[in-house]
Short mmCIF file of C-alpha atoms in Angstrom, two decimals:
data_model
loop_
_atom_site.label_atom_id
_atom_site.label_comp_id
_atom_site.label_asym_id
_atom_site.label_seq_id
_atom_site.Cartn_x
_atom_site.Cartn_y
_atom_site.Cartn_z
CA UNK A 68 19.95 -9.72 -17.92
CA UNK A 69 17.11 -9.55 -15.42
CA UNK A 70 16.54 -5.89 -14.54
CA UNK A 71 13.60 -5.67 -12.12
CA UNK A 72 13.93 -2.00 -11.23
CA UNK A 73 11.29 0.37 -12.55
CA UNK A 74 11.00 4.02 -11.48
CA UNK A 75 7.44 5.20 -11.09
CA UNK A 76 7.77 7.87 -13.73
CA UNK A 77 4.59 9.78 -13.00
CA UNK A 78 5.91 10.46 -9.53
CA UNK A 79 7.70 13.75 -9.19
CA UNK A 80 11.40 13.74 -8.45
CA UNK A 81 11.09 16.53 -5.89
CA UNK A 82 9.10 17.00 -2.73
CA UNK A 83 7.09 19.76 -4.40
CA UNK A 84 5.99 17.62 -7.33
CA UNK A 85 5.21 14.72 -5.00
CA UNK A 86 2.84 16.96 -3.10
CA UNK A 87 1.11 17.86 -6.35
CA UNK A 88 -0.02 14.30 -7.06
CA UNK A 89 -3.53 12.97 -6.41
CA UNK A 90 -2.91 12.67 -2.68
CA UNK A 91 -0.26 14.22 -0.46
CA UNK A 92 2.93 12.53 -1.58
CA UNK A 93 1.08 9.72 -3.37
CA UNK A 94 3.42 8.14 -5.92
CA UNK A 95 1.86 6.70 -9.05
CA UNK A 96 3.05 3.70 -11.09
CA UNK A 97 3.97 3.49 -14.72
CA UNK A 98 1.18 2.23 -16.96
CA UNK A 99 2.80 -1.14 -17.69
CA UNK A 100 3.61 -2.06 -14.09
CA UNK A 101 2.21 -5.37 -12.89
CA UNK A 102 -0.27 -4.53 -10.21
CA UNK A 103 -3.21 -5.88 -8.24
CA UNK A 104 -6.67 -4.87 -9.42
CA UNK A 105 -8.66 -2.21 -7.59
CA UNK A 106 -10.93 -4.96 -6.20
CA UNK A 107 -7.92 -6.89 -4.87
CA UNK A 108 -6.51 -3.76 -3.26
CA UNK A 109 -9.79 -2.93 -1.51
CA UNK A 110 -10.22 -6.54 -0.38
CA UNK A 111 -6.64 -6.57 0.93
CA UNK A 112 -7.17 -3.38 2.92
CA UNK A 113 -10.46 -4.63 4.37
CA UNK A 114 -8.76 -7.82 5.57
CA UNK A 115 -5.57 -6.07 6.71
CA UNK A 116 -4.64 -4.56 10.06
CA UNK A 117 -4.95 -1.00 8.74
CA UNK A 118 -7.05 1.31 10.87
CA UNK A 119 -10.75 1.49 9.99
CA UNK A 120 -13.71 3.60 11.02
CA UNK A 121 -17.38 2.75 10.56
CA UNK A 122 -19.69 5.71 10.10
CA UNK A 123 -23.43 6.16 9.67
CA UNK A 124 -24.38 8.86 7.14
CA UNK A 125 -26.05 11.86 8.72
CA UNK A 126 -23.78 11.96 11.75
CA UNK A 127 -20.92 14.35 12.32
CA UNK A 128 -17.45 13.07 11.28
CA UNK A 129 -15.74 11.76 14.40
CA UNK A 130 -18.99 12.11 16.35
CA UNK A 131 -21.27 9.66 18.10
CA UNK A 132 -22.09 7.88 14.85
CA UNK A 133 -18.46 6.96 14.21
CA UNK A 134 -16.69 3.98 15.77
CA UNK A 135 -13.82 1.60 15.07
CA UNK A 136 -14.35 -2.15 14.75
CA UNK A 137 -12.15 -4.34 16.92
CA UNK A 138 -11.91 -6.92 14.12
CA UNK A 139 -13.20 -7.40 10.61
CA UNK A 140 -13.22 -9.98 7.85
CA UNK A 141 -15.05 -10.88 4.64
CA UNK A 142 -17.44 -13.80 4.19
CA UNK A 143 -17.52 -16.13 1.20
CA UNK A 144 -20.44 -14.09 -0.15
CA UNK A 145 -18.46 -10.85 0.01
CA UNK A 146 -20.15 -9.34 3.09
CA UNK A 147 -17.93 -7.54 5.59
CA UNK A 148 -18.24 -8.69 9.21
CA UNK A 149 -17.46 -6.09 11.88
CA UNK A 150 -16.91 -6.71 15.60
CA UNK A 151 -18.35 -3.63 17.28
CA UNK A 152 -18.97 -2.47 20.86
CA UNK A 153 -22.50 -3.46 21.83
CA UNK A 154 -23.29 0.04 23.09
CA UNK A 155 -21.89 1.83 20.02
CA UNK A 156 -24.23 3.98 17.97
CA UNK A 157 -23.72 1.66 14.98
CA UNK A 158 -24.75 -1.41 16.98
CA UNK A 159 -27.80 0.38 18.43
CA UNK A 160 -28.87 1.68 15.03
CA UNK A 161 -28.45 -1.74 13.40
CA UNK A 162 -30.45 -3.44 16.15
CA UNK A 163 -33.49 -1.25 15.40
CA UNK A 164 -33.13 -1.06 11.63
CA UNK A 165 -35.28 -2.86 9.11
CA UNK A 166 -33.55 -5.24 6.71
CA UNK A 167 -31.99 -2.81 4.22
CA UNK A 168 -32.69 0.68 5.48
CA UNK A 169 -29.46 1.46 7.39
CA UNK A 170 -26.59 2.58 5.17
CA UNK A 171 -23.05 2.74 6.51
CA UNK A 172 -19.52 3.38 5.29
CA UNK A 173 -16.17 1.91 6.30
CA UNK A 174 -13.13 4.12 5.73
CA UNK A 175 -9.75 2.37 5.92
CA UNK A 176 -6.52 4.35 6.17
CA UNK A 177 -3.31 2.58 5.17
CA UNK A 178 -0.18 3.99 6.83
CA UNK A 179 3.32 2.79 5.99
CA UNK A 180 4.80 0.80 8.92
CA UNK A 181 8.24 2.36 8.33
CA UNK A 182 9.51 5.91 8.69
CA UNK A 183 9.26 7.60 5.28
CA UNK A 184 8.03 10.93 3.93
CA UNK A 185 4.28 10.93 3.17
CA UNK A 186 3.42 7.87 5.26
CA UNK A 187 -0.23 7.57 4.27
CA UNK A 188 -0.14 5.04 1.44
CA UNK A 189 -3.82 5.17 0.62
CA UNK A 190 -7.45 4.95 1.66
CA UNK A 191 -10.37 2.69 0.78
CA UNK A 192 -14.08 3.25 1.28
CA UNK A 193 -16.67 0.47 1.39
CA UNK A 194 -20.35 1.39 1.61
CA UNK A 195 -23.48 -0.71 1.95
CA UNK A 196 -26.29 -1.82 4.24
CA UNK A 197 -25.73 -2.66 7.89
CA UNK A 198 -27.54 -5.37 9.85
CA UNK A 199 -26.74 -7.33 13.04
CA UNK A 200 -25.95 -11.04 12.98
CA UNK A 201 -28.36 -13.06 15.10
CA UNK A 202 -28.70 -16.63 16.38
CA UNK A 203 -26.83 -19.19 14.25
CA UNK A 204 -25.53 -16.55 11.87
CA UNK A 205 -23.90 -14.76 14.79
CA UNK A 206 -22.17 -17.94 15.93
CA UNK A 207 -20.85 -18.53 12.41
CA UNK A 208 -19.64 -14.94 12.21
CA UNK A 209 -17.82 -15.18 15.53
CA UNK A 210 -16.15 -18.40 14.39
CA UNK A 211 -15.00 -16.79 11.13
CA UNK A 212 -13.65 -13.72 12.93
CA UNK A 213 -11.86 -15.96 15.46
CA UNK A 214 -10.19 -17.79 12.59
CA UNK A 215 -9.12 -14.67 10.71
CA UNK A 216 -8.59 -12.05 13.46
CA UNK A 217 -8.66 -13.66 16.91
CA UNK A 218 -9.11 -10.91 19.51
CA UNK A 219 -10.13 -11.01 23.15
CA UNK A 220 -13.32 -9.04 22.50
CA UNK A 221 -14.81 -12.05 20.70
CA UNK A 222 -15.19 -13.73 24.09
CA UNK A 223 -17.66 -11.00 25.09
CA UNK A 224 -20.06 -11.21 22.15
CA UNK A 225 -23.53 -11.43 23.67
CA UNK A 226 -27.11 -11.85 22.62
CA UNK A 227 -27.73 -8.12 22.51
CA UNK A 228 -24.29 -6.57 23.01
CA UNK A 229 -25.02 -4.18 25.84
CA UNK A 230 -22.59 -2.19 28.00
CA UNK A 231 -19.20 -3.89 28.05
CA UNK A 232 -20.34 -6.45 25.50
CA UNK A 233 -19.67 -6.80 21.80
CA UNK A 234 -21.76 -7.60 18.76
CA UNK A 235 -21.13 -8.66 15.17
CA UNK A 236 -22.54 -6.53 12.36
CA UNK A 237 -22.72 -7.40 8.69
CA UNK A 238 -22.16 -4.86 5.93
CA UNK A 239 -23.66 -5.96 2.63
CA UNK A 240 -21.37 -4.22 0.15
CA UNK A 241 -23.04 -1.89 -2.34
CA UNK A 242 -20.02 0.08 -3.56
CA UNK A 243 -16.31 0.48 -2.91
CA UNK A 244 -13.44 2.65 -4.07
CA UNK A 245 -9.75 3.09 -3.37
CA UNK A 246 -7.11 5.79 -3.78
CA UNK A 247 -3.66 4.46 -2.99
CA UNK A 248 -0.09 4.13 -4.26
CA UNK A 249 -1.43 2.53 -7.44
CA UNK A 250 -3.95 5.27 -8.13
CA UNK A 251 -7.74 5.65 -7.79
CA UNK A 252 -10.28 2.99 -8.67
CA UNK A 253 -13.90 1.98 -8.15
CA UNK A 254 -15.08 -1.54 -7.39
CA UNK A 255 -18.35 -3.36 -8.04
CA UNK A 256 -19.73 -5.58 -5.24
CA UNK A 257 -19.36 -8.80 -7.26
CA UNK A 258 -15.73 -7.97 -8.05
CA UNK A 259 -15.04 -7.28 -4.39
CA UNK A 260 -16.58 -10.63 -3.41
CA UNK A 261 -14.51 -12.54 -5.98
CA UNK A 262 -11.18 -10.76 -5.36
CA UNK A 263 -8.48 -12.46 -3.28
CA UNK A 264 -6.60 -10.56 -0.59
CA UNK A 265 -2.84 -10.34 -1.10
CA UNK A 266 -1.19 -13.35 0.60
CA UNK A 267 1.52 -11.14 2.16
CA UNK A 268 -0.82 -8.49 3.57
CA UNK A 269 -1.11 -9.85 7.12
CA UNK A 270 2.65 -9.90 7.54
CA UNK A 271 3.63 -6.95 5.35
CA UNK A 272 4.36 -4.61 8.28
CA UNK A 273 6.82 -6.94 9.98
CA UNK A 274 8.42 -7.88 6.65
CA UNK A 275 9.00 -4.23 5.72
CA UNK A 276 10.33 -3.43 9.19
CA UNK A 277 12.70 -6.40 8.96
CA UNK A 278 13.97 -5.32 5.55
CA UNK A 279 14.50 -1.74 6.72
CA UNK A 280 16.27 -2.74 9.94
CA UNK A 281 18.33 -5.72 8.76
CA UNK A 282 18.80 -5.38 5.01
CA UNK A 283 19.13 -1.63 4.60
CA UNK A 284 22.35 -1.82 2.57
CA UNK A 285 20.87 -4.41 0.21
CA UNK A 286 17.72 -2.34 -0.26
CA UNK A 287 19.81 0.71 -1.06
CA UNK A 288 21.88 -1.34 -3.54
CA UNK A 289 18.70 -1.86 -5.57
CA UNK A 290 19.26 1.69 -6.82
CA UNK A 291 21.89 0.25 -9.12
CA UNK A 292 19.18 -1.50 -11.09
CA UNK A 293 17.64 1.84 -12.05
CA UNK A 294 20.63 3.26 -13.86
CA UNK A 295 19.82 6.63 -15.39
CA UNK A 296 16.11 5.79 -15.51
CA UNK A 297 15.59 6.98 -11.96
CA UNK A 298 15.27 10.68 -12.69
CA UNK A 299 14.04 12.59 -15.77
CA UNK A 300 17.32 14.58 -15.86
CA UNK A 301 19.39 11.43 -16.07
CA UNK A 302 21.21 11.84 -12.75
CA UNK A 303 21.10 8.91 -10.34
CA UNK A 304 18.21 9.57 -7.98
CA UNK A 305 19.80 7.74 -5.06
CA UNK A 306 23.16 9.45 -4.89
CA UNK A 307 25.30 9.54 -1.75
CA UNK A 308 23.57 11.16 1.20
CA UNK A 309 20.10 9.88 0.43
CA UNK A 310 18.09 7.04 1.93
CA UNK A 311 16.28 4.00 0.59
CA UNK A 312 13.37 2.56 2.58
CA UNK A 313 11.09 -0.32 1.55
CA UNK A 314 7.63 1.24 1.67
CA UNK A 315 5.28 -1.43 0.29
CA UNK A 316 5.35 -5.14 -0.47
CA UNK A 317 2.88 -7.35 -2.29
CA UNK A 318 2.93 -10.59 -4.21
CA UNK A 319 4.09 -8.84 -7.38
CA UNK A 320 7.07 -6.94 -6.01
CA UNK A 321 8.72 -4.44 -3.68
CA UNK A 322 8.36 -0.66 -3.69
CA UNK A 323 11.25 1.43 -2.36
CA UNK A 324 11.12 5.13 -1.52
CA UNK A 325 14.39 6.90 -2.29
CA UNK A 326 14.99 10.20 -0.52
CA UNK A 327 17.78 12.47 -1.70
CA UNK A 328 20.07 14.60 0.42
CA UNK A 329 18.29 17.72 -0.86
CA UNK A 330 14.91 16.49 0.38
CA UNK A 331 13.33 15.24 -2.86
CA UNK A 332 11.96 11.72 -3.03
CA UNK A 333 10.64 9.26 -5.56
CA UNK A 334 9.48 5.65 -5.61
CA UNK A 335 10.85 2.77 -7.64
CA UNK A 336 9.10 -0.52 -8.17
CA UNK A 337 11.08 -3.79 -8.25
CA UNK A 338 8.93 -6.54 -9.74
CA UNK A 339 9.46 -10.17 -8.83
CA UNK A 340 10.06 -12.59 -11.73
CA UNK A 341 6.80 -14.30 -10.74
CA UNK A 342 4.03 -13.50 -8.28
CA UNK A 343 4.76 -15.07 -4.88
CA UNK A 344 2.26 -16.97 -2.76
CA UNK A 345 4.16 -17.71 0.47
CA UNK A 346 7.27 -16.89 2.49
CA UNK A 347 9.44 -19.46 0.72
CA UNK A 348 8.71 -17.93 -2.67
CA UNK A 349 9.14 -14.43 -1.23
CA UNK A 350 12.57 -15.30 0.17
CA UNK A 351 13.62 -16.64 -3.23
CA UNK A 352 12.30 -13.56 -5.03
CA UNK A 353 14.11 -11.18 -2.65
CA UNK A 354 17.38 -13.06 -3.15
CA UNK A 355 16.92 -12.69 -6.90
CA UNK A 356 16.50 -8.92 -6.51
CA UNK A 357 19.52 -8.54 -4.25
CA UNK A 358 21.72 -10.72 -6.46
CA UNK A 359 20.72 -8.74 -9.55
CA UNK A 360 21.73 -5.53 -7.77
CA UNK A 361 25.14 -6.97 -6.84
CA UNK A 362 25.82 -7.81 -10.49
CA UNK A 363 25.42 -4.16 -11.52
#
């Protein structure tokens, strides 16, 4: 029988052990779990709606050298395009920099879009060399951003940015790393450029919120697929009084965070029979999970 449930065994069963993992409350997967590569995870976060901050080394954290892009995307060559305020310190520094002498770092923080303990799911860092897009390159960059992340600020991209205006900067990727629900990893620039973003990433937040709000009983029923594998001691980890919240979704499967009445929590991973590429396949995969749980 198809049994898609898989507890993430390296995750502690209690709140205390969860806090002792690599990050605060960061669950870790079993070694044989199907998972996206580190490059795919970084690429997905860069192209997601997760919050991001661009910083210039040598400035104080959160200071004048730190600013948030209004939109971002990745070119076919693997460069990251950033829509920045024209009067931001990053835009001013890039405007006066020589070709490859301005280094910068993007930090992306991924927060679960549902209410669960330990909501920060991970972080990614992408470092490289920052330059402004000019002339025809700027027009191409604006068009690509408008296609991927259409925002009102794109209408105010000017020749030189300036007060109230916006500009497009390009980050040529030199290094990247991630520390998330799957664990830590480093990424080479060529791997980042070649990696696809997860096809569900843009809509993951609304999908998780829909599952939590509308299919809560079915999500909780997935606990039945775990049997006695849920907890090292053999007791069911999702006994009466606890909660079950879908905390992450990708093309390979669904991750659910089970919280017990006593306050402990753990994650379980429910793999899809096959990786999904669109909503139709996702709907079919979710039905397979829910039907398997009902048969238990």
